[in-house]
């Protein structure tokens, strides 16, 4: 008898939790980006329940997945305030060569254990497998940063991130776009910037 009551509670709890989760996300997708509409395959991402660091706010995020678009993409508008705004602004104003080095080398994680040395079956190729180039650009009356990463092998693998940034009072607004090519990343970042 007791086991039957527990089973019936589990049958109700699962669907109830799912409904509560979905209702918590419903309508909390941000404004979207007018120039990157759903009719062209762009989907708004739910941002209302995201837990971000203090001083960082996600206004909108959209993605164009492979199934819906010939060329995948991601665009977002983020707002930084307080100390976070100052730190981000300093990072964006850094020397492009320094930024290229930072983008091409993943940050070290002090909690991560160093990898065990591999047996010497031959000398491993320690050359970089990609190139990273960072350049500055202007669009919509504000400063931009373009990061391009290309594979060094014969493939055509590449990715680009375009970031437009500017102040709105004491807040720093970033329009970010990621795409396989630089032209699309810049275009989508400009679209995100216009929607801010």
PDB file of C-alpha atoms in Angstrom:
ATOM      1  CA  UNK A   1       0.000   0.000   0.000  1.00  0.00           C
ATOM      2  CA  UNK A   2       2.775   2.417   0.996  1.00  0.00           C
ATOM      3  CA  UNK A   3       4.792   1.485  -2.106  1.00  0.00           C
ATOM      4  CA  UNK A   4       1.721   2.156  -4.325  1.00  0.00           C
ATOM      5  CA  UNK A   5       1.369   5.711  -2.899  1.00  0.00           C
ATOM      6  CA  UNK A   6       5.063   6.410  -3.579  1.00  0.00           C
ATOM      7  CA  UNK A   7       4.731   5.131  -7.133  1.00  0.00           C
ATOM      8  CA  UNK A   8       1.703   7.341  -7.806  1.00  0.00           C
ATOM      9  CA  UNK A   9       3.571  10.374  -6.426  1.00  0.00           C
ATOM     10  CA  UNK A  10       6.476   9.656  -8.802  1.00  0.00           C
ATOM     11  CA  UNK A  11       4.077   9.407 -11.740  1.00  0.00           C
ATOM     12  CA  UNK A  12       2.744  12.881 -10.954  1.00  0.00           C
ATOM     13  CA  UNK A  13       6.021  14.515  -9.896  1.00  0.00           C
ATOM     14  CA  UNK A  14       7.849  13.940 -13.204  1.00  0.00           C
ATOM     15  CA  UNK A  15       5.237  15.549 -15.499  1.00  0.00           C
ATOM     16  CA  UNK A  16       4.589  18.313 -12.939  1.00  0.00           C
ATOM     17  CA  UNK A  17       8.297  19.197 -12.769  1.00  0.00           C
ATOM     18  CA  UNK A  18       8.449  19.257 -16.579  1.00  0.00           C
ATOM     19  CA  UNK A  19       5.439  21.595 -16.820  1.00  0.00           C
ATOM     20  CA  UNK A  20       6.911  23.919 -14.168  1.00  0.00           C
ATOM     21  CA  UNK A  21      10.265  23.986 -15.954  1.00  0.00           C
ATOM     22  CA  UNK A  22       8.684  24.787 -19.313  1.00  0.00           C
ATOM     23  CA  UNK A  23       6.387  27.442 -17.875  1.00  0.00           C
ATOM     24  CA  UNK A  24       9.357  29.031 -16.137  1.00  0.00           C
ATOM     25  CA  UNK A  25      11.086  29.438 -19.513  1.00  0.00           C
ATOM     26  CA  UNK A  26       8.019  30.415 -21.523  1.00  0.00           C
ATOM     27  CA  UNK A  27       8.060  33.995 -22.747  1.00  0.00           C
ATOM     28  CA  UNK A  28      11.522  34.614 -21.301  1.00  0.00           C
ATOM     29  CA  UNK A  29      13.447  34.563 -24.562  1.00  0.00           C
ATOM     30  CA  UNK A  30      14.518  38.189 -24.854  1.00  0.00           C
ATOM     31  CA  UNK A  31      13.487  40.512 -27.639  1.00  0.00           C
ATOM     32  CA  UNK A  32      15.245  38.665 -30.464  1.00  0.00           C
ATOM     33  CA  UNK A  33      17.105  40.392 -33.292  1.00  0.00           C
ATOM     34  CA  UNK A  34      14.886  41.941 -35.985  1.00  0.00           C
ATOM     35  CA  UNK A  35      17.431  41.481 -38.796  1.00  0.00           C
ATOM     36  CA  UNK A  36      17.936  37.791 -37.874  1.00  0.00           C
ATOM     37  CA  UNK A  37      14.307  36.575 -37.969  1.00  0.00           C
ATOM     38  CA  UNK A  38      12.779  33.156 -37.407  1.00  0.00           C
ATOM     39  CA  UNK A  39      11.671  33.155 -41.054  1.00  0.00           C
ATOM     40  CA  UNK A  40      15.359  32.830 -41.997  1.00  0.00           C
ATOM     41  CA  UNK A  41      15.944  29.981 -39.502  1.00  0.00           C
ATOM     42  CA  UNK A  42      17.105  32.018 -36.482  1.00  0.00           C
ATOM     43  CA  UNK A  43      15.811  30.764 -33.117  1.00  0.00           C
ATOM     44  CA  UNK A  44      15.703  32.774 -29.899  1.00  0.00           C
ATOM     45  CA  UNK A  45      17.301  31.099 -26.886  1.00  0.00           C
ATOM     46  CA  UNK A  46      15.728  31.251 -23.419  1.00  0.00           C
ATOM     47  CA  UNK A  47      17.774  33.627 -21.281  1.00  0.00           C
ATOM     48  CA  UNK A  48      15.508  34.487 -18.347  1.00  0.00           C
ATOM     49  CA  UNK A  49      16.641  31.692 -16.081  1.00  0.00           C
ATOM     50  CA  UNK A  50      20.349  31.985 -16.846  1.00  0.00           C
ATOM     51  CA  UNK A  51      22.573  32.552 -13.877  1.00  0.00           C
ATOM     52  CA  UNK A  52      25.303  34.969 -14.865  1.00  0.00           C
ATOM     53  CA  UNK A  53      27.946  36.693 -12.772  1.00  0.00           C
ATOM     54  CA  UNK A  54      26.931  39.876 -11.006  1.00  0.00           C
ATOM     55  CA  UNK A  55      27.260  42.756 -13.412  1.00  0.00           C
ATOM     56  CA  UNK A  56      26.470  40.724 -16.558  1.00  0.00           C
ATOM     57  CA  UNK A  57      23.036  40.687 -18.212  1.00  0.00           C
ATOM     58  CA  UNK A  58      21.979  38.771 -21.318  1.00  0.00           C
ATOM     59  CA  UNK A  59      19.473  40.827 -23.319  1.00  0.00           C
ATOM     60  CA  UNK A  60      18.998  38.412 -26.194  1.00  0.00           C
ATOM     61  CA  UNK A  61      20.613  35.399 -27.834  1.00  0.00           C
ATOM     62  CA  UNK A  62      19.749  33.800 -31.153  1.00  0.00           C
ATOM     63  CA  UNK A  63      21.140  30.802 -33.008  1.00  0.00           C
ATOM     64  CA  UNK A  64      20.766  29.543 -36.558  1.00  0.00           C
ATOM     65  CA  UNK A  65      21.302  25.766 -36.333  1.00  0.00           C
ATOM     66  CA  UNK A  66      22.698  23.643 -39.161  1.00  0.00           C
ATOM     67  CA  UNK A  67      19.292  22.027 -39.852  1.00  0.00           C
ATOM     68  CA  UNK A  68      17.649  25.420 -40.509  1.00  0.00           C
ATOM     69  CA  UNK A  69      20.457  27.435 -42.108  1.00  0.00           C
ATOM     70  CA  UNK A  70      22.954  26.923 -44.870  1.00  0.00           C
ATOM     71  CA  UNK A  71      25.488  28.632 -42.624  1.00  0.00           C
ATOM     72  CA  UNK A  72      25.314  28.255 -38.850  1.00  0.00           C
ATOM     73  CA  UNK A  73      25.493  31.331 -36.671  1.00  0.00           C
ATOM     74  CA  UNK A  74      25.067  32.758 -33.198  1.00  0.00           C
ATOM     75  CA  UNK A  75      24.405  36.355 -32.134  1.00  0.00           C
ATOM     76  CA  UNK A  76      23.897  37.949 -28.750  1.00  0.00           C
ATOM     77  CA  UNK A  77      23.574  41.248 -26.922  1.00  0.00           C
ATOM     78  CA  UNK A  78      25.193  41.317 -23.473  1.00  0.00           C
ATOM     79  CA  UNK A  79      25.363  44.197 -21.001  1.00  0.00           C
ATOM     80  CA  UNK A  80      28.115  44.652 -18.419  1.00  0.00           C
ATOM     81  CA  UNK A  81      27.871  47.004 -15.460  1.00  0.00           C
ATOM     82  CA  UNK A  82      30.012  48.065 -12.521  1.00  0.00           C
ATOM     83  CA  UNK A  83      33.448  46.487 -12.177  1.00  0.00           C
ATOM     84  CA  UNK A  84      32.625  43.876 -14.844  1.00  0.00           C
ATOM     85  CA  UNK A  85      32.098  46.658 -17.410  1.00  0.00           C
ATOM     86  CA  UNK A  86      35.503  48.156 -16.624  1.00  0.00           C
ATOM     87  CA  UNK A  87      37.304  44.803 -16.841  1.00  0.00           C
ATOM     88  CA  UNK A  88      35.638  43.882 -20.124  1.00  0.00           C
ATOM     89  CA  UNK A  89      36.347  47.286 -21.655  1.00  0.00           C
ATOM     90  CA  UNK A  90      40.032  47.019 -20.733  1.00  0.00           C
ATOM     91  CA  UNK A  91      40.226  43.541 -22.263  1.00  0.00           C
ATOM     92  CA  UNK A  92      38.620  44.737 -25.509  1.00  0.00           C
ATOM     93  CA  UNK A  93      41.054  47.662 -25.755  1.00  0.00           C
ATOM     94  CA  UNK A  94      44.124  45.422 -25.403  1.00  0.00           C
ATOM     95  CA  UNK A  95      46.686  45.103 -28.156  1.00  0.00           C
ATOM     96  CA  UNK A  96      45.293  42.901 -30.973  1.00  0.00           C
ATOM     97  CA  UNK A  97      48.419  40.697 -31.009  1.00  0.00           C
ATOM     98  CA  UNK A  98      48.034  40.009 -27.287  1.00  0.00           C
ATOM     99  CA  UNK A  99      44.348  39.217 -27.810  1.00  0.00           C
ATOM    100  CA  UNK A 100      45.253  36.817 -30.627  1.00  0.00           C
ATOM    101  CA  UNK A 101      47.608  34.953 -28.288  1.00  0.00           C
ATOM    102  CA  UNK A 102      44.912  34.781 -25.603  1.00  0.00           C
ATOM    103  CA  UNK A 103      42.300  33.488 -28.045  1.00  0.00           C
ATOM    104  CA  UNK A 104      44.632  30.854 -29.473  1.00  0.00           C
ATOM    105  CA  UNK A 105      45.680  29.447 -26.106  1.00  0.00           C
ATOM    106  CA  UNK A 106      43.003  28.064 -23.768  1.00  0.00           C
ATOM    107  CA  UNK A 107      43.138  29.415 -20.211  1.00  0.00           C
ATOM    108  CA  UNK A 108      44.874  27.238 -17.672  1.00  0.00           C
ATOM    109  CA  UNK A 109      42.699  25.564 -15.086  1.00  0.00           C
ATOM    110  CA  UNK A 110      44.506  25.264 -11.740  1.00  0.00           C
ATOM    111  CA  UNK A 111      42.116  22.496 -10.624  1.00  0.00           C
ATOM    112  CA  UNK A 112      42.979  20.370 -13.644  1.00  0.00           C
ATOM    113  CA  UNK A 113      45.688  17.777 -13.231  1.00  0.00           C
ATOM    114  CA  UNK A 114      48.500  17.825 -15.772  1.00  0.00           C
ATOM    115  CA  UNK A 115      48.179  15.168 -18.436  1.00  0.00           C
ATOM    116  CA  UNK A 116      50.278  12.065 -18.026  1.00  0.00           C
ATOM    117  CA  UNK A 117      53.170  11.970 -20.476  1.00  0.00           C
ATOM    118  CA  UNK A 118      52.497   9.866 -23.536  1.00  0.00           C
ATOM    119  CA  UNK A 119      54.876   7.068 -24.465  1.00  0.00           C
ATOM    120  CA  UNK A 120      57.484   8.181 -26.953  1.00  0.00           C
ATOM    121  CA  UNK A 121      56.405   6.267 -30.040  1.00  0.00           C
ATOM    122  CA  UNK A 122      57.704   9.066 -32.179  1.00  0.00           C
ATOM    123  CA  UNK A 123      58.066  12.782 -31.869  1.00  0.00           C
ATOM    124  CA  UNK A 124      54.676  14.457 -31.705  1.00  0.00           C
ATOM    125  CA  UNK A 125      54.004  17.478 -33.854  1.00  0.00           C
ATOM    126  CA  UNK A 126      53.968  20.452 -31.482  1.00  0.00           C
ATOM    127  CA  UNK A 127      53.266  23.064 -34.153  1.00  0.00           C
ATOM    128  CA  UNK A 128      49.988  24.977 -33.848  1.00  0.00           C
ATOM    129  CA  UNK A 129      47.091  23.463 -35.755  1.00  0.00           C
ATOM    130  CA  UNK A 130      45.434  26.829 -36.454  1.00  0.00           C
ATOM    131  CA  UNK A 131      46.144  30.519 -36.864  1.00  0.00           C
ATOM    132  CA  UNK A 132      44.383  33.290 -34.992  1.00  0.00           C
ATOM    133  CA  UNK A 133      44.127  36.823 -36.288  1.00  0.00           C
ATOM    134  CA  UNK A 134      42.572  39.732 -34.391  1.00  0.00           C
ATOM    135  CA  UNK A 135      41.736  43.024 -36.077  1.00  0.00           C
ATOM    136  CA  UNK A 136      39.737  46.116 -35.256  1.00  0.00           C
ATOM    137  CA  UNK A 137      36.896  47.596 -37.300  1.00  0.00           C
ATOM    138  CA  UNK A 138      34.306  50.370 -37.058  1.00  0.00           C
ATOM    139  CA  UNK A 139      30.584  49.906 -37.705  1.00  0.00           C
ATOM    140  CA  UNK A 140      27.452  51.769 -36.721  1.00  0.00           C
ATOM    141  CA  UNK A 141      29.585  54.507 -35.133  1.00  0.00           C
ATOM    142  CA  UNK A 142      31.206  52.189 -32.609  1.00  0.00           C
ATOM    143  CA  UNK A 143      34.349  50.079 -32.192  1.00  0.00           C
ATOM    144  CA  UNK A 144      34.560  46.458 -33.174  1.00  0.00           C
ATOM    145  CA  UNK A 145      36.896  43.527 -32.786  1.00  0.00           C
ATOM    146  CA  UNK A 146      37.121  40.633 -35.235  1.00  0.00           C
ATOM    147  CA  UNK A 147      38.734  37.317 -34.253  1.00  0.00           C
ATOM    148  CA  UNK A 148      39.389  34.864 -37.105  1.00  0.00           C
ATOM    149  CA  UNK A 149      40.594  31.307 -36.497  1.00  0.00           C
ATOM    150  CA  UNK A 150      41.650  29.118 -39.427  1.00  0.00           C
ATOM    151  CA  UNK A 151      42.883  25.530 -39.559  1.00  0.00           C
ATOM    152  CA  UNK A 152      46.378  25.113 -40.999  1.00  0.00           C
ATOM    153  CA  UNK A 153      45.647  21.775 -42.668  1.00  0.00           C
ATOM    154  CA  UNK A 154      44.191  21.489 -46.157  1.00  0.00           C
ATOM    155  CA  UNK A 155      40.621  21.759 -44.830  1.00  0.00           C
ATOM    156  CA  UNK A 156      38.661  24.964 -45.057  1.00  0.00           C
ATOM    157  CA  UNK A 157      37.686  24.950 -41.389  1.00  0.00           C
ATOM    158  CA  UNK A 158      37.395  28.435 -39.969  1.00  0.00           C
ATOM    159  CA  UNK A 159      35.431  30.432 -37.444  1.00  0.00           C
ATOM    160  CA  UNK A 160      35.043  34.129 -36.810  1.00  0.00           C
ATOM    161  CA  UNK A 161      33.766  36.139 -33.875  1.00  0.00           C
ATOM    162  CA  UNK A 162      32.801  39.784 -34.293  1.00  0.00           C
ATOM    163  CA  UNK A 163      32.268  41.990 -31.240  1.00  0.00           C
ATOM    164  CA  UNK A 164      30.874  45.518 -31.334  1.00  0.00           C
ATOM    165  CA  UNK A 165      31.044  47.410 -28.060  1.00  0.00           C
ATOM    166  CA  UNK A 166      30.079  50.790 -26.690  1.00  0.00           C
ATOM    167  CA  UNK A 167      28.880  52.588 -23.584  1.00  0.00           C
ATOM    168  CA  UNK A 168      25.271  53.310 -22.643  1.00  0.00           C
ATOM    169  CA  UNK A 169      25.782  55.541 -19.626  1.00  0.00           C
ATOM    170  CA  UNK A 170      27.707  53.530 -17.032  1.00  0.00           C
ATOM    171  CA  UNK A 171      26.998  50.220 -18.786  1.00  0.00           C
ATOM    172  CA  UNK A 172      29.024  48.512 -21.514  1.00  0.00           C
ATOM    173  CA  UNK A 173      26.967  46.887 -24.282  1.00  0.00           C
ATOM    174  CA  UNK A 174      28.424  44.097 -26.442  1.00  0.00           C
ATOM    175  CA  UNK A 175      26.937  42.724 -29.641  1.00  0.00           C
ATOM    176  CA  UNK A 176      28.629  39.399 -30.376  1.00  0.00           C
ATOM    177  CA  UNK A 177      28.287  37.170 -33.431  1.00  0.00           C
ATOM    178  CA  UNK A 178      29.964  33.864 -34.298  1.00  0.00           C
ATOM    179  CA  UNK A 179      29.970  32.429 -37.812  1.00  0.00           C
ATOM    180  CA  UNK A 180      32.149  30.277 -40.075  1.00  0.00           C
ATOM    181  CA  UNK A 181      33.339  33.379 -41.976  1.00  0.00           C
ATOM    182  CA  UNK A 182      34.344  36.927 -41.067  1.00  0.00           C
ATOM    183  CA  UNK A 183      31.859  38.691 -43.360  1.00  0.00           C
ATOM    184  CA  UNK A 184      28.862  36.900 -41.850  1.00  0.00           C
ATOM    185  CA  UNK A 185      30.121  37.418 -38.293  1.00  0.00           C
ATOM    186  CA  UNK A 186      30.481  41.170 -38.891  1.00  0.00           C
ATOM    187  CA  UNK A 187      27.049  41.388 -40.562  1.00  0.00           C
ATOM    188  CA  UNK A 188      25.350  39.503 -37.722  1.00  0.00           C
ATOM    189  CA  UNK A 189      27.144  41.574 -35.040  1.00  0.00           C
ATOM    190  CA  UNK A 190      25.914  44.755 -36.733  1.00  0.00           C
ATOM    191  CA  UNK A 191      22.366  43.312 -36.761  1.00  0.00           C
ATOM    192  CA  UNK A 192      22.656  42.511 -33.048  1.00  0.00           C
ATOM    193  CA  UNK A 193      24.055  45.991 -32.317  1.00  0.00           C
ATOM    194  CA  UNK A 194      21.100  47.647 -34.085  1.00  0.00           C
ATOM    195  CA  UNK A 195      18.687  45.604 -31.956  1.00  0.00           C
ATOM    196  CA  UNK A 196      20.218  46.554 -28.625  1.00  0.00           C
TER     197      UNK A 196
END
